[in-house]
mmCIF file of C-alpha atoms in Angstrom:
data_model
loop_
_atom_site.group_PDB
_atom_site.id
_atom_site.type_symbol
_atom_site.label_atom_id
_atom_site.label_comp_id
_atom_site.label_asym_id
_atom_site.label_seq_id
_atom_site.Cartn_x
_atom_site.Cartn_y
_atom_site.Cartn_z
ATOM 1 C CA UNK A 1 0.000 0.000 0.000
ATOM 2 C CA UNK A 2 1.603 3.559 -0.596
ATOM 3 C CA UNK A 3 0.143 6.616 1.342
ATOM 4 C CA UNK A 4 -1.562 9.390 -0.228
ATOM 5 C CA UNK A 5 1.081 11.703 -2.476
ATOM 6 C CA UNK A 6 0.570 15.260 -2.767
ATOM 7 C CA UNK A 7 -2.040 16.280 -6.069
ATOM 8 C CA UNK A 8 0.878 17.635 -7.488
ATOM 9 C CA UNK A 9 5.164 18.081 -6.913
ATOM 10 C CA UNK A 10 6.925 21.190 -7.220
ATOM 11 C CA UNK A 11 7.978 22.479 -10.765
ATOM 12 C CA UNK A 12 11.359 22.492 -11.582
ATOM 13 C CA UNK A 13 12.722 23.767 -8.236
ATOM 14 C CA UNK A 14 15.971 24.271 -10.103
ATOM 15 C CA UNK A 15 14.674 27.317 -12.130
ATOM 16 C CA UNK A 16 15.049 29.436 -9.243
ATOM 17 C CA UNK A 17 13.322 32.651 -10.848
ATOM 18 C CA UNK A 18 10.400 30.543 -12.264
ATOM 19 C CA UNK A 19 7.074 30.523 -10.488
ATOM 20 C CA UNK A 20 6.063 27.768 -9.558
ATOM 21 C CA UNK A 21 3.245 27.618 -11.880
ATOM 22 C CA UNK A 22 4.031 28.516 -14.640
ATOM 23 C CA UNK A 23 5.069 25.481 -16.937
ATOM 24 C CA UNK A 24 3.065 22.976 -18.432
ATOM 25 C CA UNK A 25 0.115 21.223 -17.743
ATOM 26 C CA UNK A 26 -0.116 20.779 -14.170
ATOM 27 C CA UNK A 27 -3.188 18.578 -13.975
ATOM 28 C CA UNK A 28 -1.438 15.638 -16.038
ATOM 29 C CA UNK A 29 2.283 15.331 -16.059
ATOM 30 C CA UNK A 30 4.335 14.781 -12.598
ATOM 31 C CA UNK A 31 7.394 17.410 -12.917
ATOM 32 C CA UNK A 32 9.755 15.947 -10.468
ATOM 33 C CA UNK A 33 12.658 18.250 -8.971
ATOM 34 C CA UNK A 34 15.812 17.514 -7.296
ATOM 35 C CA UNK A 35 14.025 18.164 -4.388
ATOM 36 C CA UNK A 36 11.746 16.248 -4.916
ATOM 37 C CA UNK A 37 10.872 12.884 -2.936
ATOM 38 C CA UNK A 38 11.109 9.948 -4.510
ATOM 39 C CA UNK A 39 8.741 8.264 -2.052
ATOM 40 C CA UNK A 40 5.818 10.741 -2.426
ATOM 41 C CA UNK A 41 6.631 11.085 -6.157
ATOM 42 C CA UNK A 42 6.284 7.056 -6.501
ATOM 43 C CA UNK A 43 2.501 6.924 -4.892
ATOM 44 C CA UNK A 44 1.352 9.960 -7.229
ATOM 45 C CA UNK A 45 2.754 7.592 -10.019
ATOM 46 C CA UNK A 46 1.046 5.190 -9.025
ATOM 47 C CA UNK A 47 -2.019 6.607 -8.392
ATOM 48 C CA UNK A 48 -2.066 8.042 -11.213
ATOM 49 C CA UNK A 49 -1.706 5.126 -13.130
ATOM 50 C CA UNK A 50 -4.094 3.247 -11.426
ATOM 51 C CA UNK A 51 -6.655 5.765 -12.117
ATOM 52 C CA UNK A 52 -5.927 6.695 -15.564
ATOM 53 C CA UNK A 53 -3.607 3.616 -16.868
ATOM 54 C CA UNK A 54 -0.949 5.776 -17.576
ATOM 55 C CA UNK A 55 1.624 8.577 -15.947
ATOM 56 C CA UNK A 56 4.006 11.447 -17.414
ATOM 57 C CA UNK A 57 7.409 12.326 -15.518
ATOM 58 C CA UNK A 58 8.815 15.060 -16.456
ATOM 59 C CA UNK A 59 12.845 16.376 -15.199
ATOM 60 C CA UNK A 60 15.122 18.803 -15.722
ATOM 61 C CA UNK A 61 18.409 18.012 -14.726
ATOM 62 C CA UNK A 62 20.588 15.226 -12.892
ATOM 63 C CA UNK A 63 19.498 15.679 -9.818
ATOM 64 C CA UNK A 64 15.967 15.954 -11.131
ATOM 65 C CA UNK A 65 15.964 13.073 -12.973
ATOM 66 C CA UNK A 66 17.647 10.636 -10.693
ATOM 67 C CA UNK A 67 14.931 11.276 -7.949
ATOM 68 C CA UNK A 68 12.528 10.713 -10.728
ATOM 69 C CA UNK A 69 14.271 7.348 -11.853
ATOM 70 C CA UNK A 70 14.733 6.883 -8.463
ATOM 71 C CA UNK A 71 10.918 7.619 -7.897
ATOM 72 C CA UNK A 72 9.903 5.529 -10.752
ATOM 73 C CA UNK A 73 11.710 1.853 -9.200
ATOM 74 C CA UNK A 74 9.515 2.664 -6.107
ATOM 75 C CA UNK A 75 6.235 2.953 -8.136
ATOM 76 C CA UNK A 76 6.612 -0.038 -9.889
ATOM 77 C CA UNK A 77 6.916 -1.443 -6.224
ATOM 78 C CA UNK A 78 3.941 -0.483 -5.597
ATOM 79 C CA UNK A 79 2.069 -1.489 -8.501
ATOM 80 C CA UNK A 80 3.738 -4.874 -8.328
ATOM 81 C CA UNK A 81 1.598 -5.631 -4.881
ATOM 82 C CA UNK A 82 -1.609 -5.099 -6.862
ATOM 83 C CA UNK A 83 -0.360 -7.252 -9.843
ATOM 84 C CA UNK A 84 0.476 -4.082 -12.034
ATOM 85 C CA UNK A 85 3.430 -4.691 -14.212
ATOM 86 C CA UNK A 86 4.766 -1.167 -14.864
ATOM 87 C CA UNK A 87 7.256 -0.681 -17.438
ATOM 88 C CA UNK A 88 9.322 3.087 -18.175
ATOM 89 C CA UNK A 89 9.815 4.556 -21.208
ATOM 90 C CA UNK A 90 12.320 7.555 -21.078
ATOM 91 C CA UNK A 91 12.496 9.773 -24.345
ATOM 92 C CA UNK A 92 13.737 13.448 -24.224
ATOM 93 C CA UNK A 93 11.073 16.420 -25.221
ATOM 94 C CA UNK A 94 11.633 20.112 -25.648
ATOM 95 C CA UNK A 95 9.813 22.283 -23.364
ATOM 96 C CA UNK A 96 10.272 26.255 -22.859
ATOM 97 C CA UNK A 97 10.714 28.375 -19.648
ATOM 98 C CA UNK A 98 11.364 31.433 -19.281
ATOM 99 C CA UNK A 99 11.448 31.799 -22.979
ATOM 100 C CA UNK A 100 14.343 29.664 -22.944
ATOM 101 C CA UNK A 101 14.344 26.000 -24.574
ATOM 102 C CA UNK A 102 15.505 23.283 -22.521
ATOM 103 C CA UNK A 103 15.604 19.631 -22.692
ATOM 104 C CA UNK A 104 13.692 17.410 -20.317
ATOM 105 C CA UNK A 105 13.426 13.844 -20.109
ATOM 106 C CA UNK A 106 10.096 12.289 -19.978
ATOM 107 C CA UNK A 107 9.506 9.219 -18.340
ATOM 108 C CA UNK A 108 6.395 7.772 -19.403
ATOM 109 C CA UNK A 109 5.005 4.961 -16.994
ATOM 110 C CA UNK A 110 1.977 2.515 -17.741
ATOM 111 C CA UNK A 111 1.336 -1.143 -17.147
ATOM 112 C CA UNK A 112 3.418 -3.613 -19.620
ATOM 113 C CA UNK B 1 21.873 3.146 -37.482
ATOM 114 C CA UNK B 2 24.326 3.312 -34.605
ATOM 115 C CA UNK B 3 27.914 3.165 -34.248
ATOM 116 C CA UNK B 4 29.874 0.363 -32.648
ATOM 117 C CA UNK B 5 30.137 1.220 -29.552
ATOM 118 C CA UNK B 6 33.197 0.579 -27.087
ATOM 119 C CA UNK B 7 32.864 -3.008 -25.675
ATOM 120 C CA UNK B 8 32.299 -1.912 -21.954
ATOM 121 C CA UNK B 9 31.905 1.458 -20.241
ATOM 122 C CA UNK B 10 34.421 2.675 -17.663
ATOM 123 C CA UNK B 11 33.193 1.016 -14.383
ATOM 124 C CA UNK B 12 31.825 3.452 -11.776
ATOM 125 C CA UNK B 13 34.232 6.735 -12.467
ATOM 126 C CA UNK B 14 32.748 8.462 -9.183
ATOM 127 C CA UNK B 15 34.414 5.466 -7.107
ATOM 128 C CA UNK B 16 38.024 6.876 -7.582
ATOM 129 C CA UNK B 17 39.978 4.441 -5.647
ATOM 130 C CA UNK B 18 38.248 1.607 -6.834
ATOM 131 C CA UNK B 19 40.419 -0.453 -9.677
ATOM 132 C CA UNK B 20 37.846 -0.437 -12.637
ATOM 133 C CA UNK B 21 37.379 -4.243 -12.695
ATOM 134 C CA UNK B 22 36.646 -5.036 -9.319
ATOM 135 C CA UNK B 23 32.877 -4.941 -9.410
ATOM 136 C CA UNK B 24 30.850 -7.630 -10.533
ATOM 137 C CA UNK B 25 30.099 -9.103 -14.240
ATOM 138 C CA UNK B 26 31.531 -6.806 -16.333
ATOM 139 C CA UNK B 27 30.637 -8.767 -19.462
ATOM 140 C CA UNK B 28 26.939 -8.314 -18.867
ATOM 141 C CA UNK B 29 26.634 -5.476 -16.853
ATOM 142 C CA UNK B 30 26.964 -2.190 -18.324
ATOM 143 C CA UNK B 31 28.166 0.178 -16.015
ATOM 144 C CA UNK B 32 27.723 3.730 -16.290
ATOM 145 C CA UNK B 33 29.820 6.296 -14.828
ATOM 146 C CA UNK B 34 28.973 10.266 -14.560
ATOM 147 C CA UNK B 35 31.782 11.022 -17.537
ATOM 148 C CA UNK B 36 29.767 8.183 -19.926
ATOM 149 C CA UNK B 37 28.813 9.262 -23.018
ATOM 150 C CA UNK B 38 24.683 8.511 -23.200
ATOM 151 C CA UNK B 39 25.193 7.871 -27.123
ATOM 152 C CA UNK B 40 27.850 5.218 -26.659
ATOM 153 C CA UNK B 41 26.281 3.601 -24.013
ATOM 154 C CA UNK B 42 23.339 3.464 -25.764
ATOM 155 C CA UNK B 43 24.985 1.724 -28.728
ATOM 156 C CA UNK B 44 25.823 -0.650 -26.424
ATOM 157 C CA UNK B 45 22.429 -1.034 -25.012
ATOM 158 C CA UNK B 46 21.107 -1.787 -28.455
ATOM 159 C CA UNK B 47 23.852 -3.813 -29.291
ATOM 160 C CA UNK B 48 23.382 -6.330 -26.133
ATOM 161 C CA UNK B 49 19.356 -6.131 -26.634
ATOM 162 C CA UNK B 50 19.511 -6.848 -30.459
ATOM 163 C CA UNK B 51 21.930 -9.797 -29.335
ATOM 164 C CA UNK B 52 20.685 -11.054 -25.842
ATOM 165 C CA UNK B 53 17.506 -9.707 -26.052
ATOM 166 C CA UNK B 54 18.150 -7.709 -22.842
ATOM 167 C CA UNK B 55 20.366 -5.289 -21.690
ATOM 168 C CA UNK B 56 21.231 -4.605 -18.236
ATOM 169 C CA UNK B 57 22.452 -0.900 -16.942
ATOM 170 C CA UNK B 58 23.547 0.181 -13.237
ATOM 171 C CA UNK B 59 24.648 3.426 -12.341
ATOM 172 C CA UNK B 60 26.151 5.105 -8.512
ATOM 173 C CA UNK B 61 24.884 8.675 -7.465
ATOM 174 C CA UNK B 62 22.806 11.304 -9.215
ATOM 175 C CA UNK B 63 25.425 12.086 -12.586
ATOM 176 C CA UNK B 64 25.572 8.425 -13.275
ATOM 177 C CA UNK B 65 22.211 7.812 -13.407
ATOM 178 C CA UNK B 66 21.303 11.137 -15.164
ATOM 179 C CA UNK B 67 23.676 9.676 -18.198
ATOM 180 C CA UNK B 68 22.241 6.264 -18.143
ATOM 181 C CA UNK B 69 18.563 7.036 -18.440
ATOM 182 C CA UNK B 70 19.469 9.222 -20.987
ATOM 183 C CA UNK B 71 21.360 6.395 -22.812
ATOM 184 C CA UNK B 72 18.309 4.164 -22.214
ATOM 185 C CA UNK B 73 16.307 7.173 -23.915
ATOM 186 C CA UNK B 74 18.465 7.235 -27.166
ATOM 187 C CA UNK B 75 19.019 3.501 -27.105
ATOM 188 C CA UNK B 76 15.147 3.367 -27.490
ATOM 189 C CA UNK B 77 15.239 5.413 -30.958
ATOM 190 C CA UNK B 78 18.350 2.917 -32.475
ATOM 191 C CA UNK B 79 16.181 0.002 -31.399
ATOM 192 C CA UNK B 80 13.041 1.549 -33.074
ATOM 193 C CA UNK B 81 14.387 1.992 -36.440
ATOM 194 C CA UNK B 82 14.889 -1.779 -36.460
ATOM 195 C CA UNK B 83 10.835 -2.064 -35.208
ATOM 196 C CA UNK B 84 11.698 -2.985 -31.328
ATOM 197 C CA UNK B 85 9.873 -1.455 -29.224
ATOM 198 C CA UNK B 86 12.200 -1.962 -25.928
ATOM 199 C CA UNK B 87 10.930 -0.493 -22.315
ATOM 200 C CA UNK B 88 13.181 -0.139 -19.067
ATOM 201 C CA UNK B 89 12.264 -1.271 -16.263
ATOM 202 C CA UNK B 90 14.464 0.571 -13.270
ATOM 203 C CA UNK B 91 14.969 -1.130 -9.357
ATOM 204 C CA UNK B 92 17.512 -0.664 -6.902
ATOM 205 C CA UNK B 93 20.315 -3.287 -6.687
ATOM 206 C CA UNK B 94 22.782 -3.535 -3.417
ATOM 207 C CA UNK B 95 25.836 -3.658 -4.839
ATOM 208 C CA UNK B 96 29.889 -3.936 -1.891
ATOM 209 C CA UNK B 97 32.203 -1.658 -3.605
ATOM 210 C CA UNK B 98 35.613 -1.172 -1.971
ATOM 211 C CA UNK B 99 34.178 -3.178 1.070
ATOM 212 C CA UNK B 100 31.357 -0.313 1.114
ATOM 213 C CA UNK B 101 27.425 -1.121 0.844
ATOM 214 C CA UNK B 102 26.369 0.621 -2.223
ATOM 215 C CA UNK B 103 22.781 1.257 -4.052
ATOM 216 C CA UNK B 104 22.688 1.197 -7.225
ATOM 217 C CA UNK B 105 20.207 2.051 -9.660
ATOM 218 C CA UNK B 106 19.393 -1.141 -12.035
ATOM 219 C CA UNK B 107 17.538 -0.166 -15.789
ATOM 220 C CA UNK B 108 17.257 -3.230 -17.373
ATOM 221 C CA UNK B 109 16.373 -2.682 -20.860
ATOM 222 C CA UNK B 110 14.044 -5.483 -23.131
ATOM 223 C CA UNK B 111 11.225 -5.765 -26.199
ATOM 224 C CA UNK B 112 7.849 -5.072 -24.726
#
């Protein structure tokens, strides 16, 4: 069982001068930060894929995405105890902020 | 297409004093180190799935693992253009480096 995860994790806590709100679609993709906890990142994965069959993790960063990856092994954990087989499937995407392009990777996360 | 890529990846660069060929099976482990280059590990990552049918990838600390999803990321586009559809599936792994107890980050890499 995983405990309830926050609706949503901080954006990109490593662009300092960017509000927090202000990239993206909030409501469907998980943007995971390097300050971000893997544990509480894993159960929104998971919930989210439980609920809609698929998640989207987005990070910016090593430190970002290693708590993501990181964040990722754990949901699969979880899914695993209610016979989900979750699989990953990284892929870079282009995303703008601040006006300035940057390079995220995407880790997409749904049942095998 | 892809390059050949080097047979095996520098072993853990972070761990300094370690020699680079203490640590575990280096023929079927690839190892990724902060200073790999994602596009040569990934040729090696399609190279071992095309071959074995599954690849497996561990990386120490936050810069390793940043490199080796991204490898897993690109790997995923050289596999596609041969119509293999591969998906990682990441875990923790306890590895004993130098005497130390270590956690590293496992991606294996396989066809859906």
């Amino acid at each position: 069982m995983y405990t309830a995860p926050p609706p949503t994790e901080p954006v990109y806590e490593e662009e300092a001068a960017t509000p927090v709100a202000a990239v993206g679609k909030r409501s469907d993709i998980l943007k995971v930060s390097s300050r971000s906890r893997p544990s509480a990142v894993a159960g929104a994965i998971a919930g989210v894929v439980r609920e809609s069959g698929r998640a989207e993790v987005q990070a910016i960063g090593a430190g970002a995405t290693n708590q993501a990856v990181k964040a990722v092994a754990i949901a699969r954990d979880y899914l695993a105890e209610t016979g989900i087989n979750a699989v990953c499937l990284p892929s870079f995407i282009d995303v703008v902020i601040d006006d300035e392009d940057r390079t995220a990777l995407r880790l997409i996360v749904e049942p095998r």
